[in-house]
Short mmCIF file of C-alpha atoms in Angstrom, two decimals:
data_model
loop_
_atom_site.label_atom_id
_atom_site.label_comp_id
_atom_site.label_asym_id
_atom_site.label_seq_id
_atom_site.Cartn_x
_atom_site.Cartn_y
_atom_site.Cartn_z
CA MET A 30 -31.31 32.02 -86.85
CA THR A 31 -34.50 31.79 -84.50
CA SER A 32 -35.52 28.45 -83.13
CA ASN A 33 -38.68 29.07 -85.06
CA ALA A 34 -36.92 29.49 -88.21
CA ALA A 35 -34.82 26.77 -87.52
CA PHE A 36 -37.88 24.58 -86.93
CA LYS A 37 -39.35 25.60 -90.12
CA LYS A 38 -35.94 24.99 -91.99
CA ARG A 39 -36.37 21.55 -90.76
CA VAL A 40 -39.40 20.96 -91.77
CA ARG A 41 -38.55 21.77 -95.56
CA GLU A 42 -35.64 19.59 -95.20
CA LEU A 43 -37.53 16.45 -93.85
CA SER A 44 -40.30 17.36 -96.45
CA ALA A 45 -37.78 17.33 -99.48
CA GLN A 46 -36.03 14.15 -98.28
CA GLN A 47 -39.00 12.32 -97.54
CA ASP A 48 -41.18 13.87 -100.65
CA ILE A 49 -43.72 14.46 -98.47
CA PRO A 50 -46.09 17.48 -98.09
CA TYR A 51 -45.06 20.46 -96.05
CA ALA A 52 -47.97 19.63 -93.24
CA GLU A 53 -47.04 16.36 -92.96
CA ALA A 54 -43.58 16.61 -92.54
CA ARG A 55 -44.28 19.63 -89.83
CA SER A 56 -46.79 17.34 -87.79
CA ARG A 57 -44.01 14.61 -87.88
CA LEU A 58 -41.45 16.78 -86.01
CA LEU A 59 -44.12 18.30 -83.46
CA SER A 60 -44.99 14.61 -82.70
CA ALA A 61 -41.36 14.01 -82.39
CA LYS A 62 -40.78 16.76 -80.48
CA THR A 63 -43.45 16.14 -78.15
CA SER A 64 -42.56 12.64 -77.61
CA THR A 65 -38.90 13.58 -76.74
CA SER A 66 -40.58 16.37 -74.55
CA ASP A 67 -42.66 13.76 -72.58
CA ALA A 68 -39.46 11.46 -72.19
CA ALA A 69 -37.36 13.59 -70.78
CA ARG A 70 -39.64 14.90 -67.95
CA THR A 71 -40.48 11.05 -67.56
CA HIS A 72 -36.75 10.86 -67.15
CA GLY A 73 -36.67 13.97 -64.93
CA LYS A 74 -39.71 12.15 -62.52
CA ASN A 75 -38.24 8.75 -62.43
CA ARG A 76 -34.50 10.77 -61.16
CA ALA A 77 -36.43 12.48 -58.58
CA ALA A 78 -38.09 9.64 -57.30
CA ASP A 79 -34.71 7.47 -57.48
CA ALA A 80 -33.09 10.23 -55.23
CA ALA A 81 -35.78 10.35 -52.75
CA MET A 82 -35.70 6.46 -52.55
CA THR A 83 -32.04 7.05 -51.71
CA MET A 84 -32.76 9.73 -49.12
CA TYR A 85 -35.17 7.53 -47.48
CA ALA A 86 -33.22 4.16 -47.62
CA GLN A 87 -29.77 6.14 -46.07
CA LEU A 88 -32.46 7.39 -43.44
CA ILE A 89 -33.76 4.00 -42.76
CA GLY A 90 -30.19 2.53 -42.64
CA THR A 91 -28.64 5.07 -40.89
CA ALA A 92 -31.89 4.69 -37.97
CA LEU A 93 -31.12 1.03 -37.74
CA ILE A 94 -27.64 0.64 -37.91
CA GLY A 95 -27.67 4.12 -34.87
CA ARG A 96 -30.97 1.67 -32.85
CA ALA A 97 -28.12 -1.45 -32.87
CA ARG A 98 -25.43 0.81 -31.66
CA GLU A 99 -27.61 2.45 -28.84
CA MET A 100 -28.78 -1.11 -28.12
CA GLN A 101 -25.10 -2.13 -27.65
CA ARG A 102 -24.62 0.76 -25.53
CA ALA A 103 -27.25 0.04 -23.52
CA ASP A 104 -26.35 -3.62 -22.89
CA ASP A 105 -23.02 -2.75 -22.19
CA ALA A 106 -24.27 0.15 -19.75
CA LEU A 107 -26.98 -2.72 -18.39
CA GLU A 108 -23.57 -5.10 -17.83
CA ARG A 109 -21.41 -2.46 -15.80
CA ALA A 110 -24.45 -1.38 -13.58
CA GLU A 111 -24.93 -5.10 -12.63
CA ARG A 112 -21.75 -5.90 -11.94
CA ALA A 113 -21.25 -2.47 -9.76
CA TRP A 114 -24.21 -3.99 -8.03
CA VAL A 115 -22.94 -7.33 -7.64
CA GLU A 116 -19.50 -5.97 -6.12
CA THR A 117 -21.13 -3.88 -3.90
CA GLN A 118 -22.97 -7.00 -2.47
CA GLU A 119 -19.61 -8.68 -1.90
CA ARG A 120 -18.02 -5.71 -0.15
CA LYS A 121 -20.52 -6.34 2.18
CA GLY A 122 -19.88 -9.89 2.66
CA LEU A 123 -22.84 -11.37 0.75
CA ARG A 124 -22.85 -13.86 -1.96
CA VAL A 125 -24.42 -12.95 -4.97
CA VAL A 126 -26.86 -16.02 -6.28
CA SER A 127 -29.44 -17.14 -9.02
CA GLY A 128 -31.49 -19.71 -9.87
CA GLY A 129 -35.08 -20.83 -8.86
CA GLN A 130 -37.54 -23.48 -9.74
CA THR A 131 -36.31 -25.94 -12.86
CA GLY A 132 -39.79 -28.03 -13.02
CA THR A 133 -43.28 -28.09 -12.37
CA TYR A 134 -45.18 -28.40 -9.85
CA ASP A 135 -46.11 -32.04 -8.39
CA GLU A 136 -49.54 -33.04 -6.80
CA ASP A 137 -48.04 -31.86 -3.10
CA GLY A 138 -47.51 -28.45 -4.62
CA LYS A 139 -43.67 -29.07 -4.69
CA ALA A 140 -41.12 -28.62 -7.61
CA PRO A 141 -37.38 -28.99 -8.24
CA TRP A 142 -35.11 -25.71 -7.62
CA THR A 143 -31.32 -25.06 -7.94
CA VAL A 144 -29.40 -22.15 -6.72
CA ARG A 145 -26.11 -21.10 -8.45
CA ASP A 146 -23.29 -18.77 -7.32
CA TRP A 147 -23.66 -15.91 -9.80
CA ARG A 148 -20.26 -15.49 -10.33
CA THR A 149 -18.72 -18.84 -10.66
CA HIS A 150 -21.98 -20.61 -11.71
CA GLU A 151 -21.29 -23.33 -9.32
CA THR A 152 -24.57 -24.90 -7.98
CA LEU A 153 -24.59 -24.29 -4.55
CA ALA A 154 -28.04 -25.99 -3.41
CA THR A 155 -30.82 -27.95 -5.01
CA GLY A 156 -33.91 -29.48 -3.94
CA VAL A 157 -37.82 -30.17 -4.33
CA SER A 158 -39.84 -28.35 -2.19
CA SER A 159 -42.52 -25.47 -1.91
CA TYR A 160 -41.39 -22.37 -2.59
CA ASP A 161 -41.44 -21.17 0.79
CA ASP A 162 -39.55 -24.08 1.80
CA VAL A 163 -36.23 -23.43 -0.37
CA THR A 164 -33.32 -23.75 1.56
CA TRP A 165 -31.71 -20.09 1.81
CA ALA A 166 -28.32 -19.08 3.36
CA ASP A 167 -28.29 -16.03 5.37
CA ASN A 168 -25.43 -14.21 3.58
CA TRP A 169 -27.14 -15.16 -0.05
CA ILE A 170 -28.64 -12.70 -2.10
CA ASP A 171 -30.43 -13.10 -4.81
CA ILE A 172 -29.38 -11.34 -8.26
CA SER A 173 -33.11 -10.35 -9.14
CA ALA A 174 -32.49 -7.60 -6.18
CA ALA A 175 -30.37 -5.76 -8.81
CA ASP A 176 -33.42 -4.38 -11.07
CA VAL A 177 -34.25 -1.62 -8.69
CA ALA A 178 -30.73 -0.42 -9.10
CA LEU A 179 -30.78 -1.10 -12.62
CA ASN A 180 -34.00 1.17 -13.28
CA GLY A 181 -31.63 3.98 -14.23
CA VAL A 182 -30.43 2.17 -17.26
CA ASP A 183 -31.82 3.72 -20.56
CA LEU A 184 -32.87 0.31 -22.11
CA ASP A 185 -34.99 1.53 -24.76
CA PRO A 186 -33.33 4.03 -26.77
CA ALA A 187 -35.47 4.24 -30.03
CA THR A 188 -37.01 7.25 -29.31
CA LYS A 189 -33.74 9.12 -29.33
CA VAL A 190 -32.79 7.69 -32.56
CA VAL A 191 -35.86 8.64 -34.26
CA ASP A 192 -35.45 12.24 -32.46
CA GLU A 193 -32.07 12.29 -34.33
CA LEU A 194 -33.38 12.17 -38.24
CA PRO A 195 -33.24 15.51 -39.86
CA ALA A 196 -36.02 17.81 -38.97
CA ASP A 197 -37.43 17.75 -42.67
CA THR A 198 -38.25 14.01 -42.66
CA PRO A 199 -41.57 13.53 -43.78
CA PRO A 200 -44.17 12.68 -41.12
CA GLN A 201 -45.21 9.70 -42.66
CA VAL A 202 -41.42 8.49 -43.15
CA ARG A 203 -40.56 9.00 -39.81
CA SER A 204 -43.38 7.16 -38.40
CA PHE A 205 -42.23 4.26 -40.50
CA ILE A 206 -38.91 4.45 -39.26
CA GLY A 207 -39.77 4.67 -36.01
CA GLY A 208 -41.93 1.65 -36.13
CA LEU A 209 -39.06 -0.38 -38.02
CA VAL A 210 -36.52 1.09 -34.84
CA ALA A 211 -39.02 0.05 -32.18
CA ALA A 212 -39.66 -3.17 -33.51
CA MET A 213 -35.95 -4.06 -33.08
CA GLU A 214 -36.49 -4.24 -29.48
CA TYR A 215 -38.68 -7.71 -30.13
CA GLU A 216 -36.29 -9.38 -31.82
CA ASP A 217 -33.82 -12.28 -30.85
CA TRP A 218 -31.67 -10.82 -33.95
CA SER A 219 -31.28 -7.30 -32.63
CA LEU A 220 -28.41 -7.80 -30.25
CA GLU A 221 -26.77 -9.95 -32.81
CA PHE A 222 -27.09 -7.32 -35.41
CA ALA A 223 -25.65 -4.68 -32.75
CA GLU A 224 -23.08 -6.64 -32.78
CA TRP A 225 -22.51 -7.21 -36.50
CA VAL A 226 -22.60 -3.52 -36.86
CA GLY A 227 -19.57 -3.09 -34.09
CA GLU A 228 -17.40 -5.89 -35.82
CA ASN A 229 -18.03 -4.41 -39.46
CA ARG A 230 -18.76 -0.47 -38.99
CA GLY A 231 -16.55 0.69 -36.33
#
């Protein structure tokens, strides 16, 4: 039986069951058919939207976790590079120190300062004077001098993470994720998040 013949049969059955004219029964069935079709289309659209949102959420999650891992790797690389620099200075007979001004300048242009051993944190010298008069031993070298040696460490891997998104990622989504990833650089919780990822996600 063709679909048209089956439909006509259903119209006759509805007309007989509810004792209504054939035309009214036909109108009711057509209306129900249209509603069912609309509902199916809406359901289909909702499923497609849900699938898209799930995919975007997965992309965002992957990118943020990737950023956290890259930050942890960058932090570890920075620490290794810094320690290597310190060891090089120590082999030269130098003592790596840290510290500096610990308070505000007074009316005479003097401020309190402290110098500590970078490795042991031992206090080596303290005083109150102008910057030019800080007591400084000949074999001390400030840890800040390591900055030049650390310039080669990539501390901003955000671009790498965004570049690794699938090639067909829509530009608007790529831009949004890029903004989220870049924002992590300026938040105190970013390294804590990185450590959490390392502890809980392997």
